PDB file of C-alpha atoms in Angstrom:
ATOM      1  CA  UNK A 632       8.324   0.456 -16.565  1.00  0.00           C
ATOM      2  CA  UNK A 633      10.886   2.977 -18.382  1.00  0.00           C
ATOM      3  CA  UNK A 634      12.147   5.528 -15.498  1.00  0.00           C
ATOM      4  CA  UNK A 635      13.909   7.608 -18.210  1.00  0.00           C
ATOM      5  CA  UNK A 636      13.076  10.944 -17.737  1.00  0.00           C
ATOM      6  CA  UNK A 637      10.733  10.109 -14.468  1.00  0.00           C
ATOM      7  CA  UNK A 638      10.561  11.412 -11.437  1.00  0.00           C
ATOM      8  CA  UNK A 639       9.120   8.802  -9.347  1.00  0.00           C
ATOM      9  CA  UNK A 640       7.645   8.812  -5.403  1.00  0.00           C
ATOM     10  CA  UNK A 641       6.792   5.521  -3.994  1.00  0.00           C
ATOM     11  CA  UNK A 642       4.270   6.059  -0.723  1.00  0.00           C
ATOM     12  CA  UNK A 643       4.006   3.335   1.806  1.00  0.00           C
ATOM     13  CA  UNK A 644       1.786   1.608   3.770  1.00  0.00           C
ATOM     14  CA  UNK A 645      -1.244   4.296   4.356  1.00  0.00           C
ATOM     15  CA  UNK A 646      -3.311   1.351   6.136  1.00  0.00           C
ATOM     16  CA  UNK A 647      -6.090   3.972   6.425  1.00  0.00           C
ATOM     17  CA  UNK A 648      -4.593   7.405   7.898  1.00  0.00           C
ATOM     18  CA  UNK A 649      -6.452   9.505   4.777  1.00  0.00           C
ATOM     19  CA  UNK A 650      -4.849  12.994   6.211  1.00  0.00           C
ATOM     20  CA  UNK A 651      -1.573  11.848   6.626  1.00  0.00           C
ATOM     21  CA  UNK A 652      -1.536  10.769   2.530  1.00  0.00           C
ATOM     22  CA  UNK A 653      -3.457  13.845   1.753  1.00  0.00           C
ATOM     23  CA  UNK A 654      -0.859  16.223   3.833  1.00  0.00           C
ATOM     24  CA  UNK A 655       2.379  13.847   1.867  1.00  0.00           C
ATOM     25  CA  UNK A 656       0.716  14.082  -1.242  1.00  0.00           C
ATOM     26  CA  UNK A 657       0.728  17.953  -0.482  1.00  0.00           C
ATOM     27  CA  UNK A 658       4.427  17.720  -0.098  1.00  0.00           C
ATOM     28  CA  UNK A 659       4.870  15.650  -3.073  1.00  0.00           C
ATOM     29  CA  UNK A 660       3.353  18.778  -5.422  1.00  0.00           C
ATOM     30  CA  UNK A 661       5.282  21.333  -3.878  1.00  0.00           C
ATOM     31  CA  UNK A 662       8.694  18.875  -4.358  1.00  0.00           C
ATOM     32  CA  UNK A 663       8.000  18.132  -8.042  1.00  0.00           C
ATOM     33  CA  UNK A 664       7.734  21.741  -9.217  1.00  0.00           C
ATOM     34  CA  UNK A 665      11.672  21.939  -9.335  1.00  0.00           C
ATOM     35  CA  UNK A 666      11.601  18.761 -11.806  1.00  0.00           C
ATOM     36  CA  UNK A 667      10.562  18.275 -15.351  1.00  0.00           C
ATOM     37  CA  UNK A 668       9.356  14.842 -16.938  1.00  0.00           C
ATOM     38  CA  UNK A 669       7.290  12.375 -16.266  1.00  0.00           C
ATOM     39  CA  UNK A 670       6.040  12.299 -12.200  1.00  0.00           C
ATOM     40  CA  UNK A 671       4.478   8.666 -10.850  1.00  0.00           C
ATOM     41  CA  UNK A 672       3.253   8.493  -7.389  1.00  0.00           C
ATOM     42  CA  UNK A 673       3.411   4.883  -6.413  1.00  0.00           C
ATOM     43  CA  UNK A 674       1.182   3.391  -3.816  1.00  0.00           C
ATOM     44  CA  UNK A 675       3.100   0.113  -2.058  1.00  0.00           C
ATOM     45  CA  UNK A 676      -0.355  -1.453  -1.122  1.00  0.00           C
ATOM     46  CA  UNK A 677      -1.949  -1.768   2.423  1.00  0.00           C
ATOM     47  CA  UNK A 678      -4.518   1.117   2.465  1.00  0.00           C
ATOM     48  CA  UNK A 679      -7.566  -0.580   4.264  1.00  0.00           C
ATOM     49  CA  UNK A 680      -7.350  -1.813   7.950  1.00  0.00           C
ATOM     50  CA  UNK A 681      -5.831  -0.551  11.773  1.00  0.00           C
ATOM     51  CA  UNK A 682      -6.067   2.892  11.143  1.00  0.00           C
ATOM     52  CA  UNK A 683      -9.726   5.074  10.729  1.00  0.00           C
ATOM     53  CA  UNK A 684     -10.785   6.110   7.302  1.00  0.00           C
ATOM     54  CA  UNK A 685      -9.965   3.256   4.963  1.00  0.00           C
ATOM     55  CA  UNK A 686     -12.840   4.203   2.879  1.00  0.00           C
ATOM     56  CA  UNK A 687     -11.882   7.619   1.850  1.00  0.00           C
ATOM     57  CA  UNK A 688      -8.501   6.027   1.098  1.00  0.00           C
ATOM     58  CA  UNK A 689      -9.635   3.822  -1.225  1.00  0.00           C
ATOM     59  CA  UNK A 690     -12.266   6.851  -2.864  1.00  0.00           C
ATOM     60  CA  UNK A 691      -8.826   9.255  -3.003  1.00  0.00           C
ATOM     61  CA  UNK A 692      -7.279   6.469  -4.722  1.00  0.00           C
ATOM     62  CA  UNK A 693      -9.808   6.096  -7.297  1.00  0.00           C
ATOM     63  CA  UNK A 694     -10.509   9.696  -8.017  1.00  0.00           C
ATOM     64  CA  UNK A 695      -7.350  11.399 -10.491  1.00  0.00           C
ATOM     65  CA  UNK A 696      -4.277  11.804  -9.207  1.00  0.00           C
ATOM     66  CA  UNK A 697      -2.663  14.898  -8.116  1.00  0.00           C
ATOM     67  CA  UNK A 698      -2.762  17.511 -11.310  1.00  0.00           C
ATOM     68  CA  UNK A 699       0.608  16.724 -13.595  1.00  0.00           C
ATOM     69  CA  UNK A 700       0.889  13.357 -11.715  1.00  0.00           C
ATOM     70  CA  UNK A 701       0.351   9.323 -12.893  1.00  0.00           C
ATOM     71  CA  UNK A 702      -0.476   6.997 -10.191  1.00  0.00           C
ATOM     72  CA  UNK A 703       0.090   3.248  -9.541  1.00  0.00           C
ATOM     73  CA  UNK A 704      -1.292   1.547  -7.052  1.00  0.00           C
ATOM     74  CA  UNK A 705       0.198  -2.197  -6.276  1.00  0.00           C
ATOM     75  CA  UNK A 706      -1.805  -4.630  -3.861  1.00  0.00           C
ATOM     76  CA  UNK A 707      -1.009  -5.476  -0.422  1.00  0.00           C
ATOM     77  CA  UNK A 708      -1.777  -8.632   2.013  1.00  0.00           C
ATOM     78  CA  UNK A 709      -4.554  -6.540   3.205  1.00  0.00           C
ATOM     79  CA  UNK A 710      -6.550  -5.696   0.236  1.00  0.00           C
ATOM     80  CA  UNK A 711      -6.120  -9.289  -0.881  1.00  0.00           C
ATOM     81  CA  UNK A 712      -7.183 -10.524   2.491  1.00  0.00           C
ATOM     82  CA  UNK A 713     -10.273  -8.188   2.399  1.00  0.00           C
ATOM     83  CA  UNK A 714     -11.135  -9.926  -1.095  1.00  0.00           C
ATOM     84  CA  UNK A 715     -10.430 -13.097   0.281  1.00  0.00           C
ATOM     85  CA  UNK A 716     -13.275 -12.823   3.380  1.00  0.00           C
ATOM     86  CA  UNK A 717     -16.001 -11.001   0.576  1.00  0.00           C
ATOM     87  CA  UNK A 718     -15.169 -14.219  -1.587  1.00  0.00           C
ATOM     88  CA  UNK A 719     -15.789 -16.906   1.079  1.00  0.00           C
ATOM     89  CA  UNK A 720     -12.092 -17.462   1.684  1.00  0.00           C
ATOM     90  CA  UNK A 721     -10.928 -16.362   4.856  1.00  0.00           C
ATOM     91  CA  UNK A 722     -13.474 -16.343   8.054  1.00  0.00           C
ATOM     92  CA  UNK A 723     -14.684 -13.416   8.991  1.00  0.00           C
ATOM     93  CA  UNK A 724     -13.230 -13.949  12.463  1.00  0.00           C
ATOM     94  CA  UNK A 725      -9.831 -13.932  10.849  1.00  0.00           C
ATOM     95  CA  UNK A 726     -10.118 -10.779   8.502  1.00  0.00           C
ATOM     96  CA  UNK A 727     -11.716  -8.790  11.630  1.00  0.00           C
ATOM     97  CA  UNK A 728      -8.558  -9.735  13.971  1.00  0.00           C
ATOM     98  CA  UNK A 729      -6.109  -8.420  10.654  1.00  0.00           C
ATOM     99  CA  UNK A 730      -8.002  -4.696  10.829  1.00  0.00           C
ATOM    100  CA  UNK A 731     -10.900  -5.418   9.241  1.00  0.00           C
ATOM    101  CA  UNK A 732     -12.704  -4.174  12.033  1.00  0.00           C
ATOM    102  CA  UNK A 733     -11.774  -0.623  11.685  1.00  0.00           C
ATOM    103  CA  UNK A 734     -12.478  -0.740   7.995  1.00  0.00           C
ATOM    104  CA  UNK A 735     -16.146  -2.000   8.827  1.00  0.00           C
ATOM    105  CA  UNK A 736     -16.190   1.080  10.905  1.00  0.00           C
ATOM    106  CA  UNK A 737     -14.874   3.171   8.215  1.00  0.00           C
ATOM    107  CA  UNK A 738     -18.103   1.962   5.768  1.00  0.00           C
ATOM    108  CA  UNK A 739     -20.769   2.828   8.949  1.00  0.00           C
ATOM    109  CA  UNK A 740     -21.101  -0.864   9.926  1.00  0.00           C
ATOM    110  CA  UNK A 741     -20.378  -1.957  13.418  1.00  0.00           C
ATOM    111  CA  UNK A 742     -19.839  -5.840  12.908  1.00  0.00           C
ATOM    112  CA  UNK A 743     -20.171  -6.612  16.351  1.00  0.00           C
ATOM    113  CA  UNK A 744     -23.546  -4.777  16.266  1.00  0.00           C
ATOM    114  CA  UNK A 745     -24.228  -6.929  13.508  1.00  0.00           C
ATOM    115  CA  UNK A 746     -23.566 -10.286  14.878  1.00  0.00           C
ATOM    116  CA  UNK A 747     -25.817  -9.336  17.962  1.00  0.00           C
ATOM    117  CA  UNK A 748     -28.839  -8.379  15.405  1.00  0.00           C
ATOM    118  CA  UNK A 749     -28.662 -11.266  12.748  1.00  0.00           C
ATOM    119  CA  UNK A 750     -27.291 -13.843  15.206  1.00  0.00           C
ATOM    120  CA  UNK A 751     -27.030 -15.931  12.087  1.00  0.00           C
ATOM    121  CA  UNK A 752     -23.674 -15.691  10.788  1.00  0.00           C
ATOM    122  CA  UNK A 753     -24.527 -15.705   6.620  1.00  0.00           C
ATOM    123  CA  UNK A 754     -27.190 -12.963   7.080  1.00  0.00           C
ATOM    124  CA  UNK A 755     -24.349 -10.781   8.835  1.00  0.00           C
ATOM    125  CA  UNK A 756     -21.687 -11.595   6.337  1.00  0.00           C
ATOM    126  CA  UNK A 757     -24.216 -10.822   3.414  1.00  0.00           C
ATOM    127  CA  UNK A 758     -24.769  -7.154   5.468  1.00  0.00           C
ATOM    128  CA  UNK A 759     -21.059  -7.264   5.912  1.00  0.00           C
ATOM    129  CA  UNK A 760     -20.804  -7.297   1.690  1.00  0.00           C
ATOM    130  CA  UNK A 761     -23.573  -5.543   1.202  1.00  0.00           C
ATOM    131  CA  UNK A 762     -21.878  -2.299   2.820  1.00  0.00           C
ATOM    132  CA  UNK A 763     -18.638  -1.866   0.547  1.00  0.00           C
ATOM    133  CA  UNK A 764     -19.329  -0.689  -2.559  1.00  0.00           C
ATOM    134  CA  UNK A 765     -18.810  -2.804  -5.738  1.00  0.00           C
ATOM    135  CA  UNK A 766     -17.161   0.153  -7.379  1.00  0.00           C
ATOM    136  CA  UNK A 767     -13.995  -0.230  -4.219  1.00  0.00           C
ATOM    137  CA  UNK A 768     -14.143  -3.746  -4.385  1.00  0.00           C
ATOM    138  CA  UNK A 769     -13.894  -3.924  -8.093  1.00  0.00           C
ATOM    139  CA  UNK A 770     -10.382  -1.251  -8.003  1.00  0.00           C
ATOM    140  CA  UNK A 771      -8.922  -3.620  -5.813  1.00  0.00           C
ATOM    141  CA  UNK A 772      -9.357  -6.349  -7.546  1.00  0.00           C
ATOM    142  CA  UNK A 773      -7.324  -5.029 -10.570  1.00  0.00           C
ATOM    143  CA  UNK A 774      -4.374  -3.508  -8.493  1.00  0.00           C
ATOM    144  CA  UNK A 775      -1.176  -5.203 -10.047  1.00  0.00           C
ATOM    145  CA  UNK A 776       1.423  -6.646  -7.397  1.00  0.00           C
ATOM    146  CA  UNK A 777       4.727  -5.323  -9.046  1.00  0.00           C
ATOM    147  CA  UNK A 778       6.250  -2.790 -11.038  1.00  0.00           C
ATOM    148  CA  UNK A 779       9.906  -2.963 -11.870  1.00  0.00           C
ATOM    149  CA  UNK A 780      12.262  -1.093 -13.810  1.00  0.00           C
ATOM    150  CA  UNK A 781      15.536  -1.849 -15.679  1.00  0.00           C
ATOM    151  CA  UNK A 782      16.991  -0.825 -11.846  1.00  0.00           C
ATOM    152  CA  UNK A 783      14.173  -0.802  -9.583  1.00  0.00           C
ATOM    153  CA  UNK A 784      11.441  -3.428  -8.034  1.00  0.00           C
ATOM    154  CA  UNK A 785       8.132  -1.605  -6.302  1.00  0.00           C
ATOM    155  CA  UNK A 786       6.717  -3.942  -4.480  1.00  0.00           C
ATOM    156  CA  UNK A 787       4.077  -4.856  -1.411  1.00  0.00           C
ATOM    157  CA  UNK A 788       6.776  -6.742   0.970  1.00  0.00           C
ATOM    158  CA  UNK A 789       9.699  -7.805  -1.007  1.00  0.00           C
ATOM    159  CA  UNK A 790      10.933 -10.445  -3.472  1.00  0.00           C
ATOM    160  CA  UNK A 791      12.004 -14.506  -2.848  1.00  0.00           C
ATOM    161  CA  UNK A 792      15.745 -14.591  -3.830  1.00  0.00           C
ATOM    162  CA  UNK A 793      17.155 -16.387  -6.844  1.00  0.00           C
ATOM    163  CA  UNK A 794      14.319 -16.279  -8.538  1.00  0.00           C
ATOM    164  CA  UNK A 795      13.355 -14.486 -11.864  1.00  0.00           C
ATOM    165  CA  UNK A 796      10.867 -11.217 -11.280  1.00  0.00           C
ATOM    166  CA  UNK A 797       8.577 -12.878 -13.586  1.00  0.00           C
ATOM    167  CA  UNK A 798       8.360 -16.230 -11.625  1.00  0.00           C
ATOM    168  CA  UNK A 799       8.083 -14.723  -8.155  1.00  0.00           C
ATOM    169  CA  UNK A 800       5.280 -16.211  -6.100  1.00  0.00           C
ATOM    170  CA  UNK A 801       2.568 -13.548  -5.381  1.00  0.00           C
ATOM    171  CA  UNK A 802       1.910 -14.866  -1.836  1.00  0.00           C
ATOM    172  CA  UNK A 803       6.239 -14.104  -1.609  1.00  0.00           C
ATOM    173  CA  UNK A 804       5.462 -10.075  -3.251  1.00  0.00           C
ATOM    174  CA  UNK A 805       2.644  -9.713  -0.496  1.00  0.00           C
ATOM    175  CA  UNK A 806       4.170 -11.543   2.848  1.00  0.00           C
ATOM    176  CA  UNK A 807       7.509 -12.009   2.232  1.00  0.00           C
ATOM    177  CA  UNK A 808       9.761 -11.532   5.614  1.00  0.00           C
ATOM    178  CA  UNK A 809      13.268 -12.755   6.834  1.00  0.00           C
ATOM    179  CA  UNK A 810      14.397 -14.613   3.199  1.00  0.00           C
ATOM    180  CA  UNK A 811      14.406 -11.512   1.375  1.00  0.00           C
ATOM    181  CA  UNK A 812      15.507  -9.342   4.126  1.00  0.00           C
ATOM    182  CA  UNK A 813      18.802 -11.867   4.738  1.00  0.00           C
ATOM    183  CA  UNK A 814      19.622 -11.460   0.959  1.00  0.00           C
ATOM    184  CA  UNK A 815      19.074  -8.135   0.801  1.00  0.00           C
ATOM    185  CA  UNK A 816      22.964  -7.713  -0.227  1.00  0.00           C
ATOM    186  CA  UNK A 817      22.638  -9.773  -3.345  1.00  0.00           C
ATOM    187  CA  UNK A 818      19.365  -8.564  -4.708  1.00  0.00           C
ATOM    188  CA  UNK A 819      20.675  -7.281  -8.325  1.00  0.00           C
ATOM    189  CA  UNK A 820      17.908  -4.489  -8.263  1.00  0.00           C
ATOM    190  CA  UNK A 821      17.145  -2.310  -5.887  1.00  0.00           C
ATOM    191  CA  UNK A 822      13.549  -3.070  -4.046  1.00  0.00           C
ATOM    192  CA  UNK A 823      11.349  -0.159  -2.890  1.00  0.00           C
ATOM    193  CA  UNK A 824       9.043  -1.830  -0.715  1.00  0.00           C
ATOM    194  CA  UNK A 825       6.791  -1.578   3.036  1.00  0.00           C
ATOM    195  CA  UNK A 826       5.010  -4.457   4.967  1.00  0.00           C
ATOM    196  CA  UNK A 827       7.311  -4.138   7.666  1.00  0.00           C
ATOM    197  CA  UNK A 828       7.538  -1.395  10.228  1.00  0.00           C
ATOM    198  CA  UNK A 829      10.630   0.391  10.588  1.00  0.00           C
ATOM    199  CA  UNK A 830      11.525   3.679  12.793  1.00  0.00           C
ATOM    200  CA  UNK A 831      13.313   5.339   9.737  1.00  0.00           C
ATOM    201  CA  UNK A 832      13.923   3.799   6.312  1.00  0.00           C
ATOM    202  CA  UNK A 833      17.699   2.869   6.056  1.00  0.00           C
ATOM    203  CA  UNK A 834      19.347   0.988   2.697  1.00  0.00           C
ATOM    204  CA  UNK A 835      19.755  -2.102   3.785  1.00  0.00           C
ATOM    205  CA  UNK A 836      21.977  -4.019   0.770  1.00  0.00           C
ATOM    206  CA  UNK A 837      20.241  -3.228  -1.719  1.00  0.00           C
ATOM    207  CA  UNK A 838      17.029  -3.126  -0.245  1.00  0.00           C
ATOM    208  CA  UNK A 839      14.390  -0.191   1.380  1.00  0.00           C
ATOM    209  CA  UNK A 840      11.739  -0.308   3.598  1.00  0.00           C
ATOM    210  CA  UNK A 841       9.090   2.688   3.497  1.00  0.00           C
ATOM    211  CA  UNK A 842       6.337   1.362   5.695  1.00  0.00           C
ATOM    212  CA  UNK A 843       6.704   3.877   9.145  1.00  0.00           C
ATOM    213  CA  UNK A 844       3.697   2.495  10.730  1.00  0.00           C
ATOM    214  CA  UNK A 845       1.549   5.494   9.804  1.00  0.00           C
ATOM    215  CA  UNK A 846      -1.311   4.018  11.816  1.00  0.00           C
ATOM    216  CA  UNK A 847       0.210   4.244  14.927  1.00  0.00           C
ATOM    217  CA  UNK A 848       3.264   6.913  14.295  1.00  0.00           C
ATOM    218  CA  UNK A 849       0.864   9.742  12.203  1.00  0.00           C
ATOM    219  CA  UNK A 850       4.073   9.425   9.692  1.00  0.00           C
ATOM    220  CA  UNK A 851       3.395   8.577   6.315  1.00  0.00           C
ATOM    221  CA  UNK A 852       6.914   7.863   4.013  1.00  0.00           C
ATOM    222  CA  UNK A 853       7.192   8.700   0.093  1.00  0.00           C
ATOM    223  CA  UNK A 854      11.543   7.846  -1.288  1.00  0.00           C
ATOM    224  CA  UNK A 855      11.635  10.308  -4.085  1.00  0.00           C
ATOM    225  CA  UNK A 856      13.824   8.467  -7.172  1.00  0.00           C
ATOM    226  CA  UNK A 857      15.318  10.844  -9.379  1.00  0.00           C
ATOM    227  CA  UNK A 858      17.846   8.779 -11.678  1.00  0.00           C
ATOM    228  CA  UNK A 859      19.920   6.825  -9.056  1.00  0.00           C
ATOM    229  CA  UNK A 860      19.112   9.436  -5.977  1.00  0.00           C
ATOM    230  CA  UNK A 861      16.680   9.183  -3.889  1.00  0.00           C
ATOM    231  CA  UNK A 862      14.969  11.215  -1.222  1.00  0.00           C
ATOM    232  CA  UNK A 863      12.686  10.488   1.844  1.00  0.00           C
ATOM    233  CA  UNK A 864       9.635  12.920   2.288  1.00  0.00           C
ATOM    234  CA  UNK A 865       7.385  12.576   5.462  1.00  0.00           C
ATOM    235  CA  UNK A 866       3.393  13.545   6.163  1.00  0.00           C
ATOM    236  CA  UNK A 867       5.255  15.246   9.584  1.00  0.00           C
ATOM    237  CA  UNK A 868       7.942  16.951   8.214  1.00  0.00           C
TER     238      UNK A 868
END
């Protein structure tokens, strides 16, 4: 991606807390009006799961943008997990214990409810698949995993050191922990990224973490880039 001329806000993990990106993306507007160019909002993945209204995430996502806006939304572990259960992949048991549960909830179906009806477990998962819409499940199967810049890496969790952006591993971009954070001082970009909670995003090496645990916190993060600087913005402000 050129970032000539951009004005860029990367948004982290929303993991289903539709006010909180509504009230940032709010914030967001009002911010941009003192800047000219081109304006991305860039969604770090994780909208579905934990927290209560991962449906009208995902519609917000796919309606436009805020006006005078582009938006780019990468893939987390939990959308990909989500298409893993509705492909036969991961058990249902598993997907439901990773949030899954309060996304059911979020599309009117009560799984438990479910299980206790059908008692067979197919004719529950087929009700279970029935109940998203093909319309969500086919946005999240095109999300892309990475963006990067001449300076800059937007990604889900983080990148696998010493190895070329091109040959990453996507299972690395969506779960990656400890190896990336213990080279985060010879990363050669910086790396705009969430997955991992933090209190308040600091610059670690080269290296920041966005995710503020809106779920449980009722904060939602955006960094503001505008050439080298960068700015946080918060749904509580």
């Amino acid at each position: 991606m050129d970032m000539r001329d951009t004005i860029v806000y990367a948004i982290g993990d929303v993991h289903g807390c539709h006010e909180e990106l509504r009230a940032l993306e709010q914030k967001i507007e009002l911010d941009a009006q003192q800047f000219r160019g081109r304006k991305i909002i860039i969604m770090l993945g994780d909208y579905i799961d934990r927290g209560p209204h991962s449906r009208r995430v995902v519609d917000h996502l796919m309606a436009p943008p805020p006006r005078g806006f582009q938006r780019v939304c990468l893939v987390g572990n939990h959308e990909v997990a989500l298409l893993l259960y509705l492909d036969g992949h991961l058990s249902r048991e598993t997907w439901l214990g990773y949030g899954g549960r309060e996304t059911l909830f979020s599309y009117g179906v009560d799984p438990d409810r479910l299980i206790s009806l059908y008692g067979s477990s197919a004719q529950a998962d087929a009700r279970i698949r029935e109940a998203i819409p093909a319309s969500h499940v086919d946005f999240l199967r095109t999300l892309p995993v990475m963006v990067c810049s001449d300076q800059f890496v937007f990604v889900h969790a983080g990148i696998r050191p010493g190895i070329a952006l091109e040959a990453q591993d996507e299972g690395d971009l969506l779960n990656i922990r400890e190896e990336f954070f213990e080279a985060a001082h010879q990363l050669d970009r910086w790396v705009v990224h969430g997955h991992t909670i933090v209190d308040v995003p600091t610059l670690d090496g080269r290296r920041l973490d966005i995710d503020t645990g809106a779920f449980q916190t009722g904060r939602l993060t955006a960094l503001r880039i505008v050439g080298k600087y960068g700015r946080l913005l918060s749904s509580r402000d």
